[in-house]
Coordinates of C-alpha atoms in Angstrom, one line a residue:
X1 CA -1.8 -6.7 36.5
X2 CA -1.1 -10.0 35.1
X3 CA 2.5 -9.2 34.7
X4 CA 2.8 -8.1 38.2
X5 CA 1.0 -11.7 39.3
X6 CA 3.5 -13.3 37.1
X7 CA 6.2 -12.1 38.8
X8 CA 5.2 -12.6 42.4
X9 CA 4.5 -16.3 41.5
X10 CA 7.9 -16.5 40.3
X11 CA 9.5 -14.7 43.5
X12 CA 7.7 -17.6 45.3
X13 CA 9.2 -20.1 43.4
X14 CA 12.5 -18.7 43.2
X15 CA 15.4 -20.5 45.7
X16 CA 18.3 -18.5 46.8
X17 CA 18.9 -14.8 48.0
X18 CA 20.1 -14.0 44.9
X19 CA 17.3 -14.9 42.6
X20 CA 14.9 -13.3 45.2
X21 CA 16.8 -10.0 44.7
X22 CA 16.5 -10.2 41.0
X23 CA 13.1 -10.7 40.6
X24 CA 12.2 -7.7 43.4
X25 CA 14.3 -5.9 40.8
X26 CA 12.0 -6.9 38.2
X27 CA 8.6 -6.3 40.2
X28 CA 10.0 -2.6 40.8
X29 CA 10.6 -2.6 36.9
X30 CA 7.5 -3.2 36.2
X31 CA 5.3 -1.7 38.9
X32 CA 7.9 2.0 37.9
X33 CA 6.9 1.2 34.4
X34 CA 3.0 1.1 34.9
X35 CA 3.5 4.7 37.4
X36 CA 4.6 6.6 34.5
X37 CA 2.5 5.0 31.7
X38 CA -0.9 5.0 33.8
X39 CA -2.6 5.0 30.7
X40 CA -1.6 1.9 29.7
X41 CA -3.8 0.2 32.3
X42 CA -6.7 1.2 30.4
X43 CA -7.6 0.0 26.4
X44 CA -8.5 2.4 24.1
X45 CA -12.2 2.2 23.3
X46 CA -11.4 2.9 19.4
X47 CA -10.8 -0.1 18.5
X48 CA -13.6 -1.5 15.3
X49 CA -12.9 2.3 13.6
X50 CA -15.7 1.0 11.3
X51 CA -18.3 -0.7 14.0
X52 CA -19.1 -4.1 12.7
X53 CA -17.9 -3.2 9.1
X54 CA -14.0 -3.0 10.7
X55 CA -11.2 -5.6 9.5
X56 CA -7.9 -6.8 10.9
X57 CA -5.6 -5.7 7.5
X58 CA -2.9 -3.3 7.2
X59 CA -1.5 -4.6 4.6
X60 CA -1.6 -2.4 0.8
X61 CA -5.1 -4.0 0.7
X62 CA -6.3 -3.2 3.7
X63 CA -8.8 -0.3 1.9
X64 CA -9.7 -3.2 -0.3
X65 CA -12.3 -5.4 1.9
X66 CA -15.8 -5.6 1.2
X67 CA -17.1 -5.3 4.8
X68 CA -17.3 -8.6 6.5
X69 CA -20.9 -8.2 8.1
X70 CA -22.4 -7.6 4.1
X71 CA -25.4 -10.4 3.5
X72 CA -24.9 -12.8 1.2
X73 CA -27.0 -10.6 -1.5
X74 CA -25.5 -7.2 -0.7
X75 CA -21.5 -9.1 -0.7
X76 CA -22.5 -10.3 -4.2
X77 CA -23.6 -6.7 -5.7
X78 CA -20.5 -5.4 -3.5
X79 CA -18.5 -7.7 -6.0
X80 CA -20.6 -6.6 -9.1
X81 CA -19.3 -2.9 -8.4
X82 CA -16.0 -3.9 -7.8
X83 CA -16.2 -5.1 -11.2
X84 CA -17.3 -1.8 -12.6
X85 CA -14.8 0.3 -10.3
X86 CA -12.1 -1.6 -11.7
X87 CA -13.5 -1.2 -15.3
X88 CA -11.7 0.7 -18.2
X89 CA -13.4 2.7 -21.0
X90 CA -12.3 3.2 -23.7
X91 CA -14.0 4.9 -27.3
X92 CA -17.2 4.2 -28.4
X93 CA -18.6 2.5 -30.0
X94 CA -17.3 -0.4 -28.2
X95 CA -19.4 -2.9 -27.3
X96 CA -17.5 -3.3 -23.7
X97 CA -17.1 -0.2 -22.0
X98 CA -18.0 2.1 -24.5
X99 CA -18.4 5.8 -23.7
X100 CA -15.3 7.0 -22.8
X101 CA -14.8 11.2 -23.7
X102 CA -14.3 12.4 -25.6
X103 CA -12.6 14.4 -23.0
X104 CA -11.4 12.6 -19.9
X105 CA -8.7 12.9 -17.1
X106 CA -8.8 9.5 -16.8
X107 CA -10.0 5.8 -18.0
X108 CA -11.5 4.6 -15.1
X109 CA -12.6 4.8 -11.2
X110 CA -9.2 2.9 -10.0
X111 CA -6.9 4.9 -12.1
X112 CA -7.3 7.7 -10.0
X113 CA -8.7 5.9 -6.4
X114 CA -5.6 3.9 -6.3
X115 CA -5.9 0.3 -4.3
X116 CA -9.2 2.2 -2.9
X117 CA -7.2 5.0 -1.6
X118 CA -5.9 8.7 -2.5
X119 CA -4.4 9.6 -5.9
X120 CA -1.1 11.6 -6.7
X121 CA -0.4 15.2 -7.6
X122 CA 0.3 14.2 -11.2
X123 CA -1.3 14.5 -14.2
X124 CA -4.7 11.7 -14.9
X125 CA -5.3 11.6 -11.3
X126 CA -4.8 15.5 -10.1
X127 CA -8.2 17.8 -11.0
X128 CA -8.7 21.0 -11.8
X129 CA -12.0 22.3 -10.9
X130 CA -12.7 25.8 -12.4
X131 CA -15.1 28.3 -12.1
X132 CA -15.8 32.0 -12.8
X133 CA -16.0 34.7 -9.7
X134 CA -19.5 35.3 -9.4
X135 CA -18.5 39.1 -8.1
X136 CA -18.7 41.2 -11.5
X137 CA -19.5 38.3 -13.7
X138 CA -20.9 39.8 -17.1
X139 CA -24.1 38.7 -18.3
X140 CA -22.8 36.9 -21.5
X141 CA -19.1 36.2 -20.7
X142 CA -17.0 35.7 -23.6
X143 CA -16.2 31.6 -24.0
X144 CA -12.4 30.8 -22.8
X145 CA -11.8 28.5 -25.9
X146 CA -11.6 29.5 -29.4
X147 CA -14.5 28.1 -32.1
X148 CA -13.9 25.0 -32.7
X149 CA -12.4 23.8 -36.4
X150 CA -11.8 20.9 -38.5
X151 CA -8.6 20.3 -37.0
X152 CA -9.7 21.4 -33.6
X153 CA -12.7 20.0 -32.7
X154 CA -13.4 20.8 -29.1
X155 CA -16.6 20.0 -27.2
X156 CA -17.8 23.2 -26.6
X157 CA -22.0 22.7 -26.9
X158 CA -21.1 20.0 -24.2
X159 CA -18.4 21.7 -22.3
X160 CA -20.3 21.9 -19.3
X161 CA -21.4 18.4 -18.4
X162 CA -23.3 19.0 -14.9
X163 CA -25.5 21.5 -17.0
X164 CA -28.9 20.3 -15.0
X165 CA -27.0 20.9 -11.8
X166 CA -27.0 24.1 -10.4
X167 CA -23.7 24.8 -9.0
X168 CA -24.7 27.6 -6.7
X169 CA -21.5 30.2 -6.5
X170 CA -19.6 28.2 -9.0
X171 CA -21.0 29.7 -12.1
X172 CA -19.0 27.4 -14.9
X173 CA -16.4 28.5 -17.1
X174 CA -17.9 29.2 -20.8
X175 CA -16.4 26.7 -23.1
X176 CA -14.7 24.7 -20.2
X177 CA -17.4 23.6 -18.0
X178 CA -16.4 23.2 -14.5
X179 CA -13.4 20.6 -14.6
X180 CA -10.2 21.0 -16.7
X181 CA -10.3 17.4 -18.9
X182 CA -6.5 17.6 -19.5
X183 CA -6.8 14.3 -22.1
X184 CA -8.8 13.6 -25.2
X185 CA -9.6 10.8 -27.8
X186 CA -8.2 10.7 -31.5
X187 CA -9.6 13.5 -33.1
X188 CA -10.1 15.6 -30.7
X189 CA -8.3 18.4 -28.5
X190 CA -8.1 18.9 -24.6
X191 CA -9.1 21.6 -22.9
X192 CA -5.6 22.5 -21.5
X193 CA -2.2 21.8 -20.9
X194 CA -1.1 21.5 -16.8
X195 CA 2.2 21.7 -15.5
X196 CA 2.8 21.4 -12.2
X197 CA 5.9 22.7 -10.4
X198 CA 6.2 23.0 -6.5
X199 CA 7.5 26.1 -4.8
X200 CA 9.3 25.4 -1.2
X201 CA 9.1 27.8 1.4
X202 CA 11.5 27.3 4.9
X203 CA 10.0 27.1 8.6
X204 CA 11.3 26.4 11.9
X205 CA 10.0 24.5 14.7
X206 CA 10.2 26.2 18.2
X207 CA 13.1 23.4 19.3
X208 CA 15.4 24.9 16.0
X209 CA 14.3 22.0 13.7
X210 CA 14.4 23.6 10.1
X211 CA 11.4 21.9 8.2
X212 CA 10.3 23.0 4.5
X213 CA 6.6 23.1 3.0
X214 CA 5.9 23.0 -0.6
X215 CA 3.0 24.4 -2.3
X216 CA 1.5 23.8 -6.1
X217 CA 2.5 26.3 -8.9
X218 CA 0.4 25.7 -12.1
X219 CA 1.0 26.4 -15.6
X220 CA -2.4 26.0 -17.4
X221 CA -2.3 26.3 -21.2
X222 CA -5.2 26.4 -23.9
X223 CA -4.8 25.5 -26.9
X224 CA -4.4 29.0 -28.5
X225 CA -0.8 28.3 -26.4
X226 CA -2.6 31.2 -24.1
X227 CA -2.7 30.5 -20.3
X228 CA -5.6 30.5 -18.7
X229 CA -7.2 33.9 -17.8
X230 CA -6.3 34.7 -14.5
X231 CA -9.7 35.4 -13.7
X232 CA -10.7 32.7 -13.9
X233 CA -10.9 30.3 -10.0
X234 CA -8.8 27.3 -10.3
X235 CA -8.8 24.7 -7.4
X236 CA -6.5 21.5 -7.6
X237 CA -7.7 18.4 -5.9
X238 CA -6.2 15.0 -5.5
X239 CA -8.6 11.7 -5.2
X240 CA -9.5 11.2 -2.1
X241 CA -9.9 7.4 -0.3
X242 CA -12.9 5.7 -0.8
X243 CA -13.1 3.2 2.1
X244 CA -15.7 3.8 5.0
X245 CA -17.7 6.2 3.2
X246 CA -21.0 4.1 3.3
X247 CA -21.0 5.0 7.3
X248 CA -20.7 9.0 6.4
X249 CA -23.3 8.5 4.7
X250 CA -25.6 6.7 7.4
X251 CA -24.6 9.6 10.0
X252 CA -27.9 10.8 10.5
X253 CA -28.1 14.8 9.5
X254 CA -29.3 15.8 12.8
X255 CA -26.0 14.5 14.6
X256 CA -24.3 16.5 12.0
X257 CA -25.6 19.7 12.3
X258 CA -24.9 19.5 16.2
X259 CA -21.8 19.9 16.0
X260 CA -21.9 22.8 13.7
X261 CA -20.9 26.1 15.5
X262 CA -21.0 28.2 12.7
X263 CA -20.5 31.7 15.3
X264 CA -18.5 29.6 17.6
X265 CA -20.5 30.2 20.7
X266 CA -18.7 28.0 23.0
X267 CA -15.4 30.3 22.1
X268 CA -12.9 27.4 21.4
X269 CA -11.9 29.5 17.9
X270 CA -13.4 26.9 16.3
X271 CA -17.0 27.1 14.0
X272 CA -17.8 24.5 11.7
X273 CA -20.2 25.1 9.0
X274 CA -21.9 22.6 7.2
X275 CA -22.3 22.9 3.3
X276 CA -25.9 22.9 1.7
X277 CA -25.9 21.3 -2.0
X278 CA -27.8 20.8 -4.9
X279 CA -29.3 16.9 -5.0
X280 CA -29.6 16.1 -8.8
X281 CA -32.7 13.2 -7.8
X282 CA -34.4 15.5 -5.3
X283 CA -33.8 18.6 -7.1
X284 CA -33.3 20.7 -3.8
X285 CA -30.9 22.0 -1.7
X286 CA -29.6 19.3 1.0
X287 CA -26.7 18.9 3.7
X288 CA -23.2 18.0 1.8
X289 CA -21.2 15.7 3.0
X290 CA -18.7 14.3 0.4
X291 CA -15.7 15.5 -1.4
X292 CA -13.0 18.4 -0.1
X293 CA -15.6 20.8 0.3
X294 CA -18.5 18.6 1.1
X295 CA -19.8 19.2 -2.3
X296 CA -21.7 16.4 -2.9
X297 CA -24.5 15.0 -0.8
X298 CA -24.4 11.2 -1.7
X299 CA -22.6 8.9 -2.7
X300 CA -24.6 7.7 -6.2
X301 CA -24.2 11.6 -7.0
X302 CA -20.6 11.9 -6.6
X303 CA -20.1 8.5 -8.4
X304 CA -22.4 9.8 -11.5
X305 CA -20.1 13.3 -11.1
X306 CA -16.9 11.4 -11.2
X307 CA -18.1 9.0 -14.5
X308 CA -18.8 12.0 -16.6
X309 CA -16.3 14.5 -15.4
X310 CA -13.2 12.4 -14.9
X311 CA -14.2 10.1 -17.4
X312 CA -16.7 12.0 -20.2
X313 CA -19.5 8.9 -19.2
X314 CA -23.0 9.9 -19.5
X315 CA -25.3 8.6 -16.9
X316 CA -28.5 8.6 -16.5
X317 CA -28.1 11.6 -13.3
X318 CA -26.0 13.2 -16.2
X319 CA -27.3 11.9 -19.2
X320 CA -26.6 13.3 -22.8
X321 CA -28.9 16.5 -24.1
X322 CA -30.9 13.7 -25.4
X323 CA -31.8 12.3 -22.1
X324 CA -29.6 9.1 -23.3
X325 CA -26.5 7.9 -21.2
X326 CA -23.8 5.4 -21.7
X327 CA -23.9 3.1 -18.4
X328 CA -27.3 2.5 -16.9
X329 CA -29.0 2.9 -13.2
X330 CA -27.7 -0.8 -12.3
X331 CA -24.2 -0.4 -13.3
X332 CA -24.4 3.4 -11.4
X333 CA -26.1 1.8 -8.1
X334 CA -23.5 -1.0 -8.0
X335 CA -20.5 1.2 -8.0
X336 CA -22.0 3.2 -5.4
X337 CA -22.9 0.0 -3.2
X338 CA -19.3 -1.0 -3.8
X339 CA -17.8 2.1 -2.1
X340 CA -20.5 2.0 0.3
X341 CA -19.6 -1.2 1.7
X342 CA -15.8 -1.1 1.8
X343 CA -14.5 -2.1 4.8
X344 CA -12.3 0.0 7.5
X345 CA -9.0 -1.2 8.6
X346 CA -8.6 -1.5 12.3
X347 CA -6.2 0.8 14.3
X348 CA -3.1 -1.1 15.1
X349 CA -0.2 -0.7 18.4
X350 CA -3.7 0.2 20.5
X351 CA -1.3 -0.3 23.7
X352 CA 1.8 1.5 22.6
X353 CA 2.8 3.6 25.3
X354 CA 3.7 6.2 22.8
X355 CA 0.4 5.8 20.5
X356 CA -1.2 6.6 24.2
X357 CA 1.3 9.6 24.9
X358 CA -0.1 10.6 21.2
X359 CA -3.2 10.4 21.7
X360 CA -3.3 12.8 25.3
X361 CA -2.0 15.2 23.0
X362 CA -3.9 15.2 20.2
X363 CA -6.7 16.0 22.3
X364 CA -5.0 18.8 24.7
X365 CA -4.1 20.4 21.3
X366 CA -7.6 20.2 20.3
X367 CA -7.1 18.5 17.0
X368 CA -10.6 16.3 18.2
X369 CA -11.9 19.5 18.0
X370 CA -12.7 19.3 13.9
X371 CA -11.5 15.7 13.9
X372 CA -14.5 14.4 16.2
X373 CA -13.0 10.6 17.0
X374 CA -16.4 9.2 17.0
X375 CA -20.2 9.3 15.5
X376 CA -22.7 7.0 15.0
X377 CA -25.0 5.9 12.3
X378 CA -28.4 5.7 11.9
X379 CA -30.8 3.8 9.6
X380 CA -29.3 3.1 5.8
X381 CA -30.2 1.4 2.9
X382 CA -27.6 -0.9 3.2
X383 CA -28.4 -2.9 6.7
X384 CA -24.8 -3.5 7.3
X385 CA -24.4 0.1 7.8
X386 CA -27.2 0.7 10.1
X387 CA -26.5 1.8 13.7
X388 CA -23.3 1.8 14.5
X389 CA -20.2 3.0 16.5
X390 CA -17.3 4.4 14.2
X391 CA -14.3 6.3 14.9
X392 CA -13.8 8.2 11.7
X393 CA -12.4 11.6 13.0
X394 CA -14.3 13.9 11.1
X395 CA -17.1 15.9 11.8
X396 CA -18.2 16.3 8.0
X397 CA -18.2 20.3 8.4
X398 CA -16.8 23.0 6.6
X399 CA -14.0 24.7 8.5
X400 CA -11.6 28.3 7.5
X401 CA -7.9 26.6 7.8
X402 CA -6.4 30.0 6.3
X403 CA -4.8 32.0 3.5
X404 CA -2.3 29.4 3.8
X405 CA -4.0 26.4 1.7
X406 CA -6.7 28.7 0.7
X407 CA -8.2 27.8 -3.4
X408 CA -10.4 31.5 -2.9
X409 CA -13.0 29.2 -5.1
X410 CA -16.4 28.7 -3.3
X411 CA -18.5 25.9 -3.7
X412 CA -21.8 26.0 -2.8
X413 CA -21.4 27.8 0.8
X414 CA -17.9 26.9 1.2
X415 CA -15.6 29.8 0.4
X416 CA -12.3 30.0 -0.6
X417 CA -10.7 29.4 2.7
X418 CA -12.7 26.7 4.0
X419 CA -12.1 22.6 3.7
X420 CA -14.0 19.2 5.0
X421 CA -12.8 17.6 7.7
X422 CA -11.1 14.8 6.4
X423 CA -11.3 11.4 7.8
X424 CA -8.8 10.3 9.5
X425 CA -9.2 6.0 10.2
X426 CA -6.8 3.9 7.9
X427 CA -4.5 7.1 8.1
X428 CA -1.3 4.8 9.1
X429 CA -1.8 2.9 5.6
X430 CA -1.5 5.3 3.4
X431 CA 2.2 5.2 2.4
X432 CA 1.8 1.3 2.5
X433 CA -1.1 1.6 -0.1
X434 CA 0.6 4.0 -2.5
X435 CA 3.8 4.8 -1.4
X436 CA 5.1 8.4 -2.1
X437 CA 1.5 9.7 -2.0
X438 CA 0.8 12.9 -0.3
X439 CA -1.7 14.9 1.9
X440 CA -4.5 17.7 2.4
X441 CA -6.4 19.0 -0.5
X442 CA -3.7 19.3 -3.6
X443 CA -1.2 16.6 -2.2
X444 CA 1.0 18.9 -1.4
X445 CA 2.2 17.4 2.4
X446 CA 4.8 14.3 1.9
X447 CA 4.4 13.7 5.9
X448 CA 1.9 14.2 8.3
X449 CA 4.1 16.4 10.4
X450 CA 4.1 18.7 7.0
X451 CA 0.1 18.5 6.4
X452 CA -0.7 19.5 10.3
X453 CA 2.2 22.4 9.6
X454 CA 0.2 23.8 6.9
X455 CA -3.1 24.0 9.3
X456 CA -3.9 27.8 9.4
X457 CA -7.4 30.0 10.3
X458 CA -9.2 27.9 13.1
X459 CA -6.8 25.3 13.2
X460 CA -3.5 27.7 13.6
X461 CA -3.0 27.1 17.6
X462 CA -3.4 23.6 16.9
X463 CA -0.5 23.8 14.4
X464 CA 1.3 25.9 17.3
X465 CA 1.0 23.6 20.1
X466 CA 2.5 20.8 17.5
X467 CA 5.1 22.9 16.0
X468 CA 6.1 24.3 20.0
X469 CA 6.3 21.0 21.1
X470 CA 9.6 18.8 22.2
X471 CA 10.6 16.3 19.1
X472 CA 9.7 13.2 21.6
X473 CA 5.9 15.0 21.8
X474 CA 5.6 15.3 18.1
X475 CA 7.1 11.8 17.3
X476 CA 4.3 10.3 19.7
X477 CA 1.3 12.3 18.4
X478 CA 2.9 11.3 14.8
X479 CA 3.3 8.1 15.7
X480 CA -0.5 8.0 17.1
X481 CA -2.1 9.5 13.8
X482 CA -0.2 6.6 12.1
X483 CA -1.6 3.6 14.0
X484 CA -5.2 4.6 12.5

């Protein structure tokens, strides 16, 4: 409307028939202009994707920022674990950092998290998680690695470090433990070998656009120099962001659960299931929210999980058989404050026609159908958290996206088919962050347009409806996913 103002004022001060005619031409510009982008008369309502916590940056820090509404006292402890994310371990008995291993993937919480964000399919930041099938498991299964020796010395008494955990349908694999820790310390021997190769596979788009997807092949190695039994479950998992995840964790349960639909009732082909976990502090079964498969309910679990799998730390939720640990409750809570409080970056081109466009049909493809745009939090430890509006597209449940990207290794109640809803705010930064760096589960995607292509099981007519549509339709709901 203010344009339209603009240009009657300056009709009024125009002099001369011609300039009259030219700036009627211009009012019928722009009044034909706001008939076919309607939408643009109105501002999107996502704007703070993080409430309160939300900051202007889309820069290759922009996952970086403490949250800017953090007291005084909980900015300072914000800083302390940024101190301890950052930190590198290295073999004990160092005075500094001391603890690291013997096995490991990697030395520390920002190897793999990179700038705060997702890691790449490469060795040291790509996991294994293994497990045995828990249909026709023998009582007493023989250990995968040989007995250790002089020159060998592998860890298996403390193979399996998430030994007071129970892992549900993830029984671990004897002499492995429940992670593949592809690197050791001097002295000792890692549990495998991993290469990685990718396979591609052809498709087609409904307009004759050839596209190709690639999927992880994996050559897994013991040191015998056998591979791995082929029993044995293997799921690959890249690092996923860390920003924003303090408001997950504020999402009350309740809100949740409601938008569960685990018999899909409503008949939109979509369920949603949410994951029920084993809490190490309350020692009971409780609502998971974090990681691919919602396998961890907190965030000071999946911290403690990530120091002594990725990095062989003892802590005092997974402390040696001695009940001793390496870094203490403060250094644990402080980490876990510092992902808590990391800021969101705020969408950017909010009034792009196309971004609109994008938007319209994100919806009508029923994409918000898993990726709910927004929640809201409830009551938190951390006040700066408490009650608010965010936009993170997820709605934390399990969901079956098909054979297609299918591990077939179930953890806790999510089988192999099913996947978290990932979050999708800060989306548009994550080729600025770590260029090169890929998408879904394995990393597998190099684009977006690949990772939505590789939706199967409840999300398949969503894929459809993007892979039918016109290559202006797809560049706009592209270009949308990328301005989060």
């Amino acid at each position: 409307m203010a344009r339209l103002m603009a240009c009657i004022a300056g009709l009024r001060r125009a002099r001369g028939r011609f300039g009259a005619i030219a700036l009627l031409s211009v009012i019928a510009g722009v009044l034909a202009s706001l008939l076919l982008h309607g939408a643009g008369w109105a501002q999107s309502p996502l704007l703070l994707a993080g409430g309160d916590t939300t900051v202007q940056n889309r820069t290759s820090q922009g996952y970086s920022q403490p949250a800017p509404n953090l007291s005084p006292e909980w900015l300072a402890l914000h800083q302390v674990g940024d101190r301890h994310f950052e930190a590198a371990f290295v073999t004990p008995p160092a005075p500094v950092n001391g603890g690291l291993g013997p096995l490991f993937n990697n030395t520390s919480c920002t190897g793999c998290h990179i700038r705060d964000g997702r890691g790449m399919p490469i060795p040291g930041q790509l996991l294994l998680r293994v497990s045995l099938p828990r249909q026709g498991l023998p009582n007493s299964p023989d250990p995968v690695l040989p007995a250790p020796t002089e020159a060998a010395p592998v860890l298996r008494a403390n193979a399996h470090l998430e030994a007071s955990v129970s892992l549900g349908n993830a029984p671990p694999v004897p002499g492995i433990g429940t992670q593949i820790q592809d690197q050791a310390v001097y002295g000792y021997v890692p549990e495998a070998r991993v290469k990685l190769r990718w396979q591609e596979q052809p498709g087609t788009y409904a307009d004759g656009t050839p596209y190709s997807l690639r999927s992880p092949q994996f050559e897994i190695t013991l040191p015998s120099g056998d591979p791995l039994p082929s029993h044995i479950l293997v799921s690959p998992r890249i690092p996923s962001p860390v920003f924003g995840l303090g408001l997950l964790e504020a999402v009350p349960e309740a809100e949740i659960l409601a938008l569960a639909d685990p018999d899909d009732r409503d008949g939109d082909g979509i369920s949603g299931r949410p994951n029920a976990v084993w809490d190490v502090e309350q020692h009971a079964e409780v609502l998971g929210r974090f990681g691919w498969k919602a396998n961890n309910p907190t965030l000071l679990q999946q911290g403690a999980s990530a120091y002594i799998n990725d990095m062989g730390v003892t802590n005092p939720l997974f402390p040696e058989p001695d009940g001793s640990y390496e870094i203490d409750a403060h250094t644990l809570k402080a980490n876990t404050v510092y992902v808590q409080t990391l800021a969101v970056p705020a969408p950017t081109q909010r009034q792009d026609p196309q971004v609109l466009r994008g938007e319209r049909l994100f919806n009508a493809a029923n994409c918000a159908g898993c990726h709910v745009p927004t929640l809201r939090t409830g009551t938190h430890q951390v006040p700066a958290l408490a009650n608010q509006t965010i936009h993170p597209y997820t709605d934390l449940l399990l969901h079956d996206l098909g054979e297609g990207l299918a591990d077939h290794r179930p953890d806790f109640r999510a089988t192999g088919q099913e996947w978290r809803t990932p979050p999708l705010w800060g989306l548009g930064l994550v080729q600025t962050v770590l260029p090169y760096s890929g998408y879904l589960h394995d990393g597998r995607a190099r684009t977006l347009a690949e990772a939505i292509l590789w939706h199967g099981g409840e999300a398949a007519s969503a894929r459809e409806a993007f892979r039918t549509m016109p290559e202006g339709d797809r560049a706009a709901l592209l270009k949308f996913l990328n301005s989060r």
